[in-house]
Coordinates of C-alpha atoms in Angstrom, one line a residue:
Chain A
M1 CA -18.1 -141.3 -145.8
S2 CA -17.4 -144.0 -148.2
E3 CA -19.5 -142.2 -150.7
K4 CA -17.6 -139.1 -150.4
T5 CA -14.6 -141.0 -151.2
D6 CA -16.4 -142.3 -154.2
F7 CA -16.6 -138.8 -155.9
F8 CA -14.1 -136.4 -154.9
D9 CA -11.2 -138.5 -153.4
E10 CA -9.0 -138.5 -156.5
I11 CA -6.5 -135.9 -157.4
I12 CA -8.6 -132.9 -159.2
D13 CA -7.3 -130.9 -161.7
E14 CA -6.9 -127.0 -161.3
K15 CA -9.4 -126.4 -163.9
T16 CA -12.1 -128.7 -162.4
V17 CA -11.2 -126.9 -159.0
E18 CA -11.6 -123.4 -160.6
K19 CA -15.1 -124.6 -162.0
I20 CA -16.4 -125.7 -158.7
S21 CA -15.2 -122.6 -157.0
E22 CA -17.2 -120.7 -159.9
D23 CA -20.2 -122.7 -159.9
F24 CA -20.4 -123.8 -156.2
P25 CA -19.4 -120.7 -154.1
V26 CA -19.4 -122.1 -150.6
L27 CA -18.4 -119.2 -148.1
S28 CA -21.0 -117.5 -146.5
D29 CA -20.7 -113.8 -145.8
E30 CA -19.8 -114.8 -142.1
E31 CA -17.0 -116.8 -142.7
K32 CA -15.8 -114.5 -145.6
E33 CA -15.6 -111.6 -142.9
R34 CA -14.0 -114.1 -140.6
I35 CA -11.2 -115.2 -142.6
F36 CA -10.6 -111.8 -143.8
S37 CA -10.1 -110.4 -140.3
A38 CA -7.8 -113.2 -139.6
V39 CA -5.8 -111.8 -142.8
E40 CA -6.1 -108.1 -141.6
R41 CA -5.3 -109.0 -138.3
K42 CA -1.8 -110.9 -139.2
L43 CA -1.2 -108.3 -141.9
N44 CA -1.3 -105.6 -139.2
I45 CA 1.1 -107.9 -137.2
D46 CA 3.2 -107.9 -139.7
N47 CA 3.1 -104.4 -140.7
A48 CA 4.1 -103.5 -137.1
V49 CA 6.9 -105.8 -137.1
N50 CA 8.4 -104.7 -140.3
T51 CA 7.8 -101.1 -139.3
D52 CA 10.0 -101.3 -136.3
H53 CA 12.9 -102.8 -138.5
S54 CA 12.3 -100.9 -141.6
E55 CA 13.0 -97.2 -140.5
E56 CA 15.2 -95.5 -142.5
V57 CA 17.5 -92.8 -141.8
S58 CA 18.6 -90.3 -144.3
G59 CA 20.3 -86.9 -144.1
V60 CA 22.8 -85.3 -142.2
E61 CA 22.1 -83.7 -139.1
E62 CA 24.3 -80.3 -139.1
Y63 CA 25.7 -79.2 -136.0
I64 CA 25.3 -75.4 -135.6
R65 CA 28.3 -73.9 -133.4
P66 CA 26.7 -71.2 -131.3
R67 CA 28.7 -67.8 -132.3
W68 CA 29.3 -66.8 -128.6
L69 CA 31.6 -69.7 -128.2
N70 CA 33.9 -68.5 -131.0
F71 CA 34.4 -65.5 -129.2
I72 CA 35.0 -67.2 -125.9
S73 CA 37.6 -69.5 -127.6
V74 CA 39.2 -66.2 -129.3
A75 CA 39.6 -64.4 -125.6
A76 CA 40.5 -67.9 -123.8
S77 CA 43.3 -67.8 -126.6
A78 CA 44.2 -64.3 -126.6
A79 CA 44.4 -64.3 -122.7
V80 CA 47.0 -67.4 -122.7
L81 CA 48.8 -65.9 -125.5
F82 CA 48.9 -62.4 -123.7
G83 CA 49.6 -63.8 -120.4
G84 CA 52.6 -66.0 -121.6
I85 CA 54.4 -63.4 -123.3
G86 CA 53.8 -61.2 -120.4
G87 CA 55.0 -63.7 -117.6
S88 CA 57.7 -64.1 -120.0
L89 CA 58.9 -60.4 -120.2
C90 CA 58.1 -59.8 -116.7
L91 CA 60.4 -63.1 -115.7
M92 CA 63.2 -61.7 -118.1
H93 CA 62.8 -58.4 -116.6
N94 CA 63.0 -59.9 -113.2
M95 CA 65.9 -61.9 -113.8
K96 CA 67.9 -59.2 -115.6
N97 CA 67.3 -57.0 -112.4
G98 CA 68.5 -60.1 -110.5
I99 CA 71.6 -60.0 -112.3
S100 CA 72.4 -56.3 -111.9
E101 CA 71.6 -56.4 -108.1
D102 CA 74.4 -58.6 -107.3
P103 CA 75.7 -57.0 -104.2
T104 CA 79.2 -55.5 -104.7
P105 CA 81.2 -55.0 -101.4
E106 CA 81.5 -51.2 -101.0
V107 CA 85.0 -50.0 -100.8
T108 CA 85.8 -46.9 -99.4
S109 CA 89.0 -45.2 -98.4
E110 CA 90.2 -42.4 -96.5
S111 CA 92.9 -40.3 -96.4
V112 CA 95.2 -39.6 -93.7
S113 CA 94.9 -36.1 -92.4
S114 CA 96.5 -36.8 -89.0
P115 CA 97.9 -39.7 -86.9
A116 CA 95.9 -38.8 -83.5
E117 CA 92.8 -37.9 -84.9
T118 CA 92.6 -40.2 -88.1
P119 CA 93.9 -43.5 -87.4
F120 CA 92.2 -45.2 -90.5
V121 CA 94.0 -45.4 -93.5
S122 CA 92.8 -47.3 -96.6
V123 CA 95.9 -46.4 -98.9
N124 CA 97.9 -49.0 -100.4
A125 CA 101.6 -49.2 -99.8
D126 CA 102.9 -47.6 -102.5
N127 CA 100.6 -44.6 -101.7
A128 CA 101.3 -44.8 -97.9
A129 CA 104.9 -44.6 -99.0
E130 CA 104.6 -41.5 -101.1
K131 CA 102.9 -39.9 -97.8
D132 CA 105.2 -38.1 -95.3
I133 CA 106.2 -40.7 -92.6
N134 CA 107.5 -38.2 -90.3
S135 CA 104.1 -36.3 -90.7
V136 CA 102.4 -39.2 -90.1
P137 CA 104.0 -41.2 -87.2
K138 CA 101.6 -43.5 -85.9
T139 CA 99.3 -44.6 -88.9
I140 CA 98.9 -48.2 -89.7
K141 CA 97.2 -49.3 -93.1
A142 CA 93.9 -50.5 -93.0
V143 CA 93.5 -53.0 -96.0
N144 CA 89.8 -52.2 -97.3
D145 CA 90.1 -53.1 -101.2
K146 CA 90.6 -56.9 -100.8
P147 CA 87.9 -58.0 -98.9
A148 CA 87.9 -61.4 -100.6
E149 CA 91.7 -62.2 -99.9
K150 CA 90.9 -61.5 -96.5
A151 CA 87.9 -64.0 -96.4
E152 CA 90.0 -66.4 -97.7
G153 CA 92.8 -65.9 -95.3
N154 CA 90.1 -66.2 -92.2
A155 CA 91.9 -62.9 -90.9
F156 CA 89.4 -60.1 -90.3
I157 CA 91.4 -56.8 -90.2
S158 CA 89.2 -54.0 -88.5
P159 CA 89.2 -50.7 -90.4
A160 CA 89.0 -49.0 -86.8
V161 CA 91.9 -49.1 -84.3
A162 CA 91.8 -47.1 -81.1
V163 CA 94.3 -44.4 -80.3
V164 CA 96.0 -45.0 -77.1
S165 CA 95.5 -42.2 -74.5
S166 CA 98.6 -40.8 -73.1
D167 CA 97.4 -40.3 -69.7
N168 CA 97.2 -43.9 -69.1
D169 CA 99.4 -45.7 -66.6
E170 CA 102.1 -47.3 -68.0
T171 CA 101.5 -50.7 -66.2
S172 CA 98.3 -50.6 -67.9
A173 CA 99.1 -50.2 -71.2
E174 CA 99.2 -53.2 -72.5
E175 CA 95.9 -54.5 -71.6
Q176 CA 94.5 -50.6 -73.0
A177 CA 96.0 -51.3 -76.2
T178 CA 93.7 -52.7 -78.9
V179 CA 94.7 -53.7 -82.2
P180 CA 92.3 -55.5 -85.2
V181 CA 92.0 -59.0 -84.9
S182 CA 90.1 -61.7 -86.3
V183 CA 88.2 -64.1 -84.5
S184 CA 90.5 -66.7 -85.7
D185 CA 93.2 -64.9 -83.8
I186 CA 91.1 -64.9 -80.8
N187 CA 90.3 -68.4 -80.9
E188 CA 93.7 -69.4 -81.6
A189 CA 95.4 -67.3 -79.4
E190 CA 97.7 -69.2 -76.9
P191 CA 96.8 -69.0 -73.0
D192 CA 99.9 -68.1 -72.3
E193 CA 99.6 -65.0 -74.4
S194 CA 96.5 -64.0 -74.2
A195 CA 95.9 -64.9 -70.7
E196 CA 96.1 -61.6 -68.6
I197 CA 96.1 -61.7 -64.6
I198 CA 94.8 -58.6 -63.3
Q199 CA 95.3 -57.6 -59.8
I200 CA 93.3 -55.1 -57.7
D201 CA 93.9 -53.9 -54.1
E202 CA 90.7 -51.8 -53.7
P203 CA 87.1 -53.2 -53.7
I204 CA 85.6 -53.5 -57.0
T205 CA 82.3 -52.0 -58.1
T206 CA 80.4 -54.6 -60.4
A207 CA 77.0 -53.9 -61.9
V208 CA 74.2 -56.0 -62.9
T209 CA 72.6 -54.5 -66.0
A210 CA 68.9 -54.8 -66.9
V211 CA 70.5 -55.6 -70.7
S212 CA 69.0 -58.9 -71.3
R213 CA 71.7 -61.5 -73.2
E214 CA 69.9 -61.3 -76.2
S215 CA 70.0 -58.0 -76.6
I216 CA 73.7 -57.6 -75.8
Q217 CA 74.6 -60.3 -78.3
T218 CA 74.3 -59.2 -81.8
T219 CA 72.1 -60.7 -84.3
A220 CA 73.4 -63.0 -86.4
V221 CA 72.7 -62.2 -89.9
M222 CA 73.4 -65.1 -92.5
S223 CA 73.7 -62.3 -95.4
T224 CA 76.8 -60.1 -95.0
Y225 CA 76.0 -58.0 -98.2
D226 CA 72.4 -56.7 -97.2
Y227 CA 73.3 -53.3 -96.0
E228 CA 70.0 -53.0 -94.4
K229 CA 70.3 -56.0 -92.4
L230 CA 74.0 -54.9 -91.5
V231 CA 73.1 -51.2 -90.3
D232 CA 70.2 -53.1 -88.0
T233 CA 73.2 -55.4 -86.5
A234 CA 75.4 -52.5 -86.1
E235 CA 72.8 -50.5 -84.2
K236 CA 71.7 -53.2 -82.1
I237 CA 75.4 -54.1 -81.3
I238 CA 75.9 -49.8 -80.6
D239 CA 73.1 -49.9 -78.3
D240 CA 74.2 -52.8 -76.6
Y241 CA 77.6 -51.0 -76.5
D242 CA 76.0 -47.6 -75.0
S243 CA 73.7 -49.4 -72.8
I244 CA 76.7 -51.0 -70.9
R245 CA 79.3 -47.8 -71.2
N246 CA 76.4 -45.7 -69.5
I247 CA 76.0 -48.1 -66.5
T248 CA 77.1 -45.5 -63.8
D249 CA 74.7 -45.0 -61.1
L250 CA 73.5 -48.8 -60.9
N251 CA 73.7 -50.1 -56.9
L252 CA 76.0 -53.1 -57.8
P253 CA 77.3 -55.7 -55.2
V254 CA 80.5 -54.5 -54.0
I255 CA 83.2 -57.4 -53.3
E256 CA 84.9 -55.6 -50.5
G257 CA 88.7 -57.0 -49.8
S258 CA 88.6 -59.7 -52.4
N259 CA 91.6 -60.1 -55.0
I260 CA 89.8 -61.2 -58.0
T261 CA 92.6 -62.9 -60.5
V262 CA 91.4 -63.2 -64.0
I263 CA 92.5 -66.3 -65.5
R264 CA 90.4 -66.4 -68.5
E265 CA 91.8 -65.2 -71.8
M266 CA 91.1 -61.3 -72.0
M267 CA 90.0 -60.2 -75.5
T268 CA 92.9 -57.8 -75.9
P269 CA 95.1 -59.7 -78.1
S270 CA 98.4 -59.4 -77.5
G271 CA 100.5 -62.0 -79.1
D272 CA 103.0 -61.9 -82.0
G273 CA 101.0 -64.0 -83.9
V274 CA 98.3 -61.4 -84.3
Y275 CA 101.0 -58.9 -84.9
N276 CA 102.5 -61.0 -87.6
R277 CA 99.0 -61.6 -89.4
M278 CA 98.6 -57.6 -89.6
L279 CA 101.8 -57.6 -91.0
E280 CA 101.0 -60.1 -93.7
Y281 CA 97.6 -58.2 -94.6
G282 CA 99.6 -55.0 -94.5
Q283 CA 97.1 -53.6 -91.7
V284 CA 100.6 -52.4 -89.9
D285 CA 103.6 -50.4 -91.1
P286 CA 106.5 -52.6 -89.6
D287 CA 108.7 -49.2 -90.0
I288 CA 106.3 -47.4 -87.7
Y289 CA 105.4 -50.0 -85.4
S290 CA 108.2 -52.9 -85.3
D291 CA 106.1 -55.0 -82.5
M292 CA 102.9 -55.8 -80.8
Q293 CA 104.0 -53.6 -77.9
S294 CA 104.6 -50.7 -79.4
L295 CA 101.4 -50.9 -81.5
K296 CA 99.6 -51.1 -78.1
E297 CA 101.5 -48.5 -76.7
S298 CA 100.1 -46.2 -79.4
F299 CA 96.3 -47.1 -79.2
Y300 CA 93.6 -47.3 -76.6
A301 CA 90.7 -49.1 -76.8
V302 CA 88.0 -47.5 -76.1
M303 CA 85.9 -50.7 -75.5
C304 CA 88.0 -53.9 -75.2
S305 CA 85.0 -56.2 -74.5
S306 CA 83.3 -58.6 -76.7
V307 CA 80.4 -61.0 -76.3
I308 CA 82.1 -63.8 -77.9
E309 CA 81.5 -66.7 -75.5
N310 CA 84.9 -67.7 -74.7
E311 CA 85.9 -64.2 -74.2
F312 CA 83.8 -63.8 -71.1
F313 CA 85.3 -64.3 -67.7
G314 CA 83.7 -67.2 -66.9
D315 CA 81.7 -68.4 -64.3
V316 CA 84.5 -67.7 -61.5
S317 CA 83.5 -64.1 -61.4
Y318 CA 79.7 -64.4 -60.5
S319 CA 78.3 -61.1 -59.1
G320 CA 78.6 -61.1 -55.3
F321 CA 80.8 -64.3 -55.1
S322 CA 84.2 -63.3 -54.3
S323 CA 86.9 -65.8 -55.9
E324 CA 90.4 -65.8 -54.7
N325 CA 93.3 -65.3 -57.0
I326 CA 91.3 -63.1 -59.3
V327 CA 92.9 -59.6 -59.4
V328 CA 90.9 -57.0 -61.5
D329 CA 92.8 -53.8 -62.9
H330 CA 91.4 -50.9 -61.1
E331 CA 92.0 -49.0 -64.5
Y332 CA 89.1 -50.7 -65.9
S333 CA 85.5 -50.9 -65.2
Y334 CA 84.0 -54.1 -64.9
I335 CA 80.1 -55.3 -65.0
T336 CA 78.7 -58.6 -64.4
Y337 CA 76.4 -59.6 -67.2
D338 CA 74.3 -62.6 -66.8
G339 CA 76.6 -63.5 -64.3
K340 CA 79.9 -63.2 -65.5
L341 CA 82.3 -60.5 -65.3
Y342 CA 83.3 -58.0 -68.3
R343 CA 85.5 -55.5 -68.3
L344 CA 84.1 -53.0 -69.6
L345 CA 85.7 -49.7 -70.7
G346 CA 88.9 -48.0 -70.0
K347 CA 89.3 -44.3 -68.7
E348 CA 87.3 -42.0 -71.1
E349 CA 88.4 -38.9 -71.6
H350 CA 85.0 -37.3 -72.6
E351 CA 81.3 -38.1 -71.6
L352 CA 79.7 -39.0 -74.8
E353 CA 75.9 -38.7 -75.5
P354 CA 74.6 -40.9 -78.7
L355 CA 72.4 -38.9 -81.2
H356 CA 69.7 -41.2 -81.7
D357 CA 67.8 -39.3 -84.3
K358 CA 70.7 -40.7 -87.0
R359 CA 71.3 -43.9 -88.8
V360 CA 74.4 -45.7 -88.6
V361 CA 76.7 -45.6 -91.5
V362 CA 78.0 -49.0 -92.5
Y363 CA 81.1 -49.2 -94.8
N364 CA 84.4 -51.3 -95.4
V365 CA 82.1 -54.2 -95.7
S366 CA 83.8 -57.5 -96.3
E367 CA 82.6 -61.1 -95.6
F368 CA 83.9 -61.3 -92.3
A369 CA 83.4 -57.9 -91.1
F370 CA 82.3 -54.1 -91.5
T371 CA 83.0 -51.0 -90.0
A372 CA 79.6 -49.0 -88.7
E373 CA 79.9 -45.3 -88.2
K374 CA 77.7 -43.0 -85.6
N375 CA 77.8 -39.6 -84.3
Y376 CA 78.0 -38.9 -80.7
V377 CA 77.7 -35.4 -78.9
D378 CA 80.5 -34.7 -76.6
L379 CA 78.6 -33.3 -73.3
T380 CA 81.9 -31.7 -72.2
D381 CA 82.3 -29.1 -75.1
G382 CA 79.1 -29.7 -77.3
S383 CA 81.0 -31.2 -80.4
I384 CA 80.0 -34.0 -82.7
V385 CA 82.1 -37.0 -82.4
K386 CA 82.2 -39.6 -84.7
V387 CA 82.7 -43.1 -83.1
K388 CA 83.5 -46.0 -85.5
F389 CA 82.7 -49.4 -84.5
G390 CA 84.5 -52.5 -86.0
I391 CA 82.1 -55.3 -86.0
V392 CA 83.1 -58.8 -87.1
R393 CA 81.5 -62.1 -87.8
D394 CA 82.0 -64.8 -85.5
Y395 CA 81.2 -68.0 -87.5
K396 CA 81.7 -70.2 -84.4
A397 CA 79.0 -68.5 -82.5
N398 CA 77.2 -67.7 -85.8
K399 CA 76.5 -64.0 -84.8
W400 CA 78.0 -60.6 -85.2
S401 CA 80.1 -59.4 -82.5
L402 CA 81.8 -56.0 -81.4
L403 CA 85.6 -55.9 -81.7
N404 CA 86.7 -52.4 -81.0
V405 CA 85.4 -48.9 -80.9
L406 CA 87.5 -45.7 -82.0
K407 CA 86.6 -42.2 -81.6
D408 CA 87.3 -40.0 -84.6
Chain B
M1 CA -19.6 -108.9 -160.6
Q2 CA -16.3 -109.8 -162.2
V3 CA -13.7 -107.6 -161.5
T4 CA -10.7 -107.7 -163.9
D5 CA -6.7 -107.9 -162.4
K6 CA -6.6 -104.1 -163.8
E7 CA -9.2 -102.8 -161.3
L8 CA -7.9 -104.8 -158.5
R9 CA -4.4 -103.0 -159.3
A10 CA -5.7 -99.7 -159.4
K11 CA -7.8 -100.2 -156.3
M12 CA -5.0 -101.5 -154.3
K13 CA -3.0 -98.6 -155.6
K14 CA -5.4 -96.1 -154.7
S15 CA -6.5 -97.8 -151.1
P16 CA -4.7 -101.0 -150.3
A17 CA -7.2 -101.6 -147.6
E18 CA -10.5 -101.6 -150.2
G19 CA -8.3 -102.9 -152.6
R20 CA -7.4 -105.7 -150.4
R21 CA -11.0 -106.5 -149.6
A22 CA -12.3 -106.7 -153.0
F23 CA -9.3 -108.8 -153.8
F24 CA -10.5 -111.2 -151.1
D25 CA -13.8 -111.3 -152.2
E26 CA -12.9 -112.1 -155.7
Y27 CA -10.7 -114.8 -154.8
C28 CA -11.7 -116.3 -151.7
N29 CA -14.0 -119.4 -153.1
Y30 CA -11.1 -119.9 -155.6
V31 CA -8.5 -120.1 -152.8
Y32 CA -10.9 -122.0 -150.4
A33 CA -11.7 -124.6 -153.0
I34 CA -7.6 -125.4 -153.8
V35 CA -7.2 -125.6 -149.8
I36 CA -10.0 -127.5 -149.5
N37 CA -9.2 -129.9 -152.3
K38 CA -6.0 -130.8 -150.6
L39 CA -6.7 -130.5 -146.9
R40 CA -10.1 -132.1 -147.1
S41 CA -9.1 -135.5 -145.4
C42 CA -6.8 -134.6 -142.8
C43 CA -7.9 -131.0 -141.5
S44 CA -10.9 -129.3 -139.8
R45 CA -12.8 -126.4 -140.8
E46 CA -10.5 -124.0 -138.8
D47 CA -7.2 -125.7 -140.3
V48 CA -8.7 -124.6 -143.6
E49 CA -9.6 -121.4 -142.7
E50 CA -6.4 -120.9 -141.4
C51 CA -4.6 -121.7 -144.6
V52 CA -7.1 -119.6 -146.8
S53 CA -5.8 -116.7 -144.5
D54 CA -2.3 -117.3 -144.9
V55 CA -2.7 -117.5 -148.6
F56 CA -3.9 -114.1 -148.5
L57 CA -1.5 -112.8 -146.1
D58 CA 1.4 -114.1 -148.4
F59 CA 0.0 -112.7 -151.4
F60 CA -0.7 -109.3 -149.9
R61 CA 3.0 -109.3 -148.6
S62 CA 4.3 -110.0 -152.0
F63 CA 1.7 -107.7 -153.9
D64 CA 4.1 -104.9 -154.4
T65 CA 6.5 -107.2 -156.0
I66 CA 3.9 -108.9 -158.4
G67 CA 2.3 -105.7 -158.7
K68 CA 5.0 -104.4 -160.8
R69 CA 5.0 -107.5 -163.4
N70 CA 1.9 -107.6 -165.1
E71 CA 1.2 -111.3 -164.3
E72 CA -2.3 -113.0 -163.7
L73 CA -3.4 -112.7 -160.0
K74 CA -5.5 -115.6 -160.4
G75 CA -2.8 -117.9 -161.4
F76 CA -0.3 -116.5 -158.8
I77 CA -2.5 -116.7 -155.8
G78 CA -3.4 -120.3 -157.2
V79 CA -0.1 -120.9 -156.7
I80 CA 0.5 -119.8 -153.3
A81 CA -2.7 -121.5 -152.3
K82 CA -1.6 -124.8 -153.6
R83 CA 2.0 -124.7 -152.2
R84 CA 0.3 -123.5 -148.6
A85 CA -1.9 -126.2 -148.4
I86 CA 0.9 -128.6 -149.2
D87 CA 2.9 -127.2 -146.6
M88 CA -0.3 -127.5 -144.0
Y89 CA -1.2 -130.9 -145.3
R90 CA 2.4 -132.2 -144.5
R91 CA 2.9 -130.5 -141.1
L92 CA -0.5 -131.6 -139.9
S93 CA 0.1 -135.2 -141.5
K94 CA 3.4 -135.6 -139.3
G95 CA 1.2 -135.1 -136.1
M96 CA -1.4 -137.7 -137.2
G97 CA 1.1 -140.6 -138.1
K98 CA 0.9 -140.6 -141.4
T99 CA 4.3 -140.3 -142.3
V100 CA 5.6 -143.4 -143.9
S101 CA 9.2 -144.6 -142.8
I102 CA 11.6 -145.0 -145.9
D103 CA 13.0 -148.3 -144.4
D104 CA 9.4 -149.8 -144.3
D105 CA 8.3 -152.6 -146.3
D106 CA 5.3 -151.1 -147.6
F107 CA 7.1 -148.2 -148.6
E108 CA 6.1 -147.5 -152.3
E109 CA 8.6 -146.2 -154.5
I110 CA 8.5 -142.5 -155.4
A111 CA 6.5 -142.0 -158.5
S112 CA 7.2 -139.1 -160.7
S113 CA 5.1 -135.8 -160.4
E114 CA 3.7 -136.2 -163.5
N115 CA 1.8 -139.1 -164.9
V116 CA 0.2 -137.9 -167.9
A117 CA -1.7 -140.5 -169.0
R118 CA -3.1 -140.7 -165.3
E119 CA -3.7 -136.8 -165.3
A120 CA -5.3 -137.0 -168.9
E121 CA -7.4 -139.8 -167.4
K122 CA -8.6 -138.1 -164.2
T123 CA -9.0 -134.7 -166.2
A124 CA -11.7 -136.3 -168.4
R125 CA -13.2 -138.2 -165.7
N126 CA -13.5 -135.0 -163.4
E127 CA -14.7 -132.9 -166.4
L128 CA -17.5 -135.7 -166.8
L129 CA -18.5 -135.8 -163.5
L130 CA -18.6 -132.1 -163.0
K131 CA -20.9 -131.8 -165.8
K132 CA -23.1 -134.8 -164.8
V133 CA -23.6 -133.0 -161.4
H134 CA -24.8 -129.9 -163.0
E135 CA -27.3 -132.1 -164.8
L136 CA -28.8 -133.1 -161.6
G137 CA -30.3 -129.5 -161.5
E138 CA -30.4 -127.7 -158.4
P139 CA -30.3 -127.8 -155.6
D140 CA -29.1 -131.2 -155.9
S141 CA -25.8 -130.4 -157.7
T142 CA -24.9 -127.8 -154.5
I143 CA -26.1 -130.3 -151.9
I144 CA -23.7 -133.0 -153.8
I145 CA -20.7 -130.6 -154.0
Q146 CA -21.0 -129.1 -150.8
Q147 CA -21.6 -132.4 -149.0
Y148 CA -18.7 -134.3 -150.7
Y149 CA -16.1 -131.5 -152.1
Y150 CA -16.3 -129.1 -149.3
N151 CA -17.2 -131.8 -146.7
R152 CA -20.2 -129.8 -145.4
T153 CA -22.6 -131.5 -142.8
T154 CA -26.5 -131.6 -144.3
L155 CA -27.5 -128.9 -141.5
E156 CA -24.9 -126.4 -143.0
I157 CA -25.9 -127.3 -146.6
G158 CA -30.0 -127.1 -145.5
K159 CA -29.0 -123.5 -143.7
A160 CA -26.8 -122.2 -146.7
I161 CA -29.7 -123.7 -149.2
S162 CA -32.8 -123.1 -146.9
M163 CA -33.7 -126.3 -146.2
T164 CA -33.8 -128.8 -143.1
A165 CA -31.2 -131.2 -142.9
A166 CA -33.5 -134.3 -142.9
A167 CA -34.5 -132.8 -146.6
V168 CA -31.1 -132.4 -147.8
Q169 CA -30.1 -135.7 -146.7
K170 CA -33.0 -137.4 -148.9
R171 CA -32.1 -135.0 -151.7
S172 CA -28.4 -136.1 -151.2
V173 CA -29.4 -139.8 -151.6
R174 CA -31.6 -139.5 -154.4
A175 CA -29.2 -137.1 -156.0
R176 CA -26.2 -140.0 -155.5
K177 CA -28.3 -142.9 -157.0
R178 CA -29.2 -140.3 -160.2
L179 CA -25.6 -139.5 -160.4
R180 CA -24.2 -143.1 -160.2
S181 CA -26.6 -144.2 -163.2
M182 CA -25.9 -141.5 -165.1
L183 CA -22.0 -142.3 -164.9
T184 CA -22.6 -146.0 -165.7
E185 CA -24.8 -145.1 -168.7
I186 CA -21.5 -143.5 -170.0
G187 CA -19.1 -146.2 -168.7
V188 CA -17.8 -144.2 -165.8
S189 CA -17.4 -146.3 -162.7
I190 CA -17.4 -144.7 -159.2

């Protein structure tokens, strides 16, 4: 090896190397192929690596929006637009109708034709003064044109007033008279004024009806301005009235030889407070009826009972139970309903049969009361008789109640 | 057959694969000579071939750049080969413990990269040496170059020139004696 260094261990210039390579090529074909394969292999690897990172992206891909999407968009927009417009118009129309449907109490008036036949008067005081008082001696004014004021005064003034029958006994005149009365009047009536003692010498007949309590008690209607509801309410009350009025053939338990003293409040108002309230609202003409007694003498209640709870006779008058000190006037018919004693009717002159094919007509509607009118057939002579029912609102019991009945 | 750079460029442009092959055949011995000149004392045959392949790889990678500049390809690849060989030499010398600490007392001062007088003397010496090698005649010149420049064994040389290893060895001994006497005559001591 020392000999090797003797020749070429020194630095050899490029020109000498070039000459050596040219004059003495050393690489065999096998060596060339091996080295070139290594070059190609490295080059391919390098190209592959560079290819991964040398991708070029050019141009912009254009998004083509489908045409049907445009139609759908237009259709959806149109639907929303027209839906909004239509909804707005419908809403405006409904609101307009709602405002126009604001209920207005119907105010009707009736002219006075005869004091005996037409006890309802709806004229004001001036008009009433112009009329011939002598020709209408027994007329009271029913204030119908100011329901709001009545409501504020918490005093219902019924347009229906019964006419006193001249055939009644004088002893029962006070009980037979019925005047328009408000619920408050009834509630506020003092026991001394309203309590009556009815004595009966003969055995009384009591009837137990098959009518349920719910049917006789009127349905409470929240809205007093709904005419249809008022008609339905009136029909139910009138049906209850008819069912009670026509009880004649039932086998009622007889309490023989007993004296029943009714100590509970009768529904017939008789106090001066009621009369004064009627004067206050112009319901009664003081020139004609100077006091409550004269008013009672002029009218007769077709039905004096009411379904108001505090006007029941009470538990002391159970059917079949003979309670002492309870005196019942024989001039009235009494029934027991739901275990309680009711005064049913006074003496009726005529036997009436209701016409069920015609609906009840409601008028004189106020917040607290209205008048219902129904036609009946008088079986005695076949004539048509109009019966008017005064129906009042009992807010305490949250129901409508029958106040009084008038035959036209 | 000598191929010009123009033809090589045309081939590379026409068919890169064929162009690379032609370029490799043209300059492989030249690159090999440069690389082994530097790595002869420290590297194995495989390391030299690895370095040669790296030289051509660098050249092909940068061919697009240099191809546009009408430069001499031989000079360009010669520079690549020389620098690649130096890199390889430094990398392998570290592993062989040939590095010298700068704090070592034996550390010589860094000489200038250019020693004109020495370079000129060596160039003249190398020219004379190569001239006398050629004067030995074949196959003695080939045996001397391959044995002392390319570090080939007598077996490899005999296979290349179709001689037995023993014959190559004998001819190598005789050729060295003749070369030494020839250089002594002209005043060059080896």
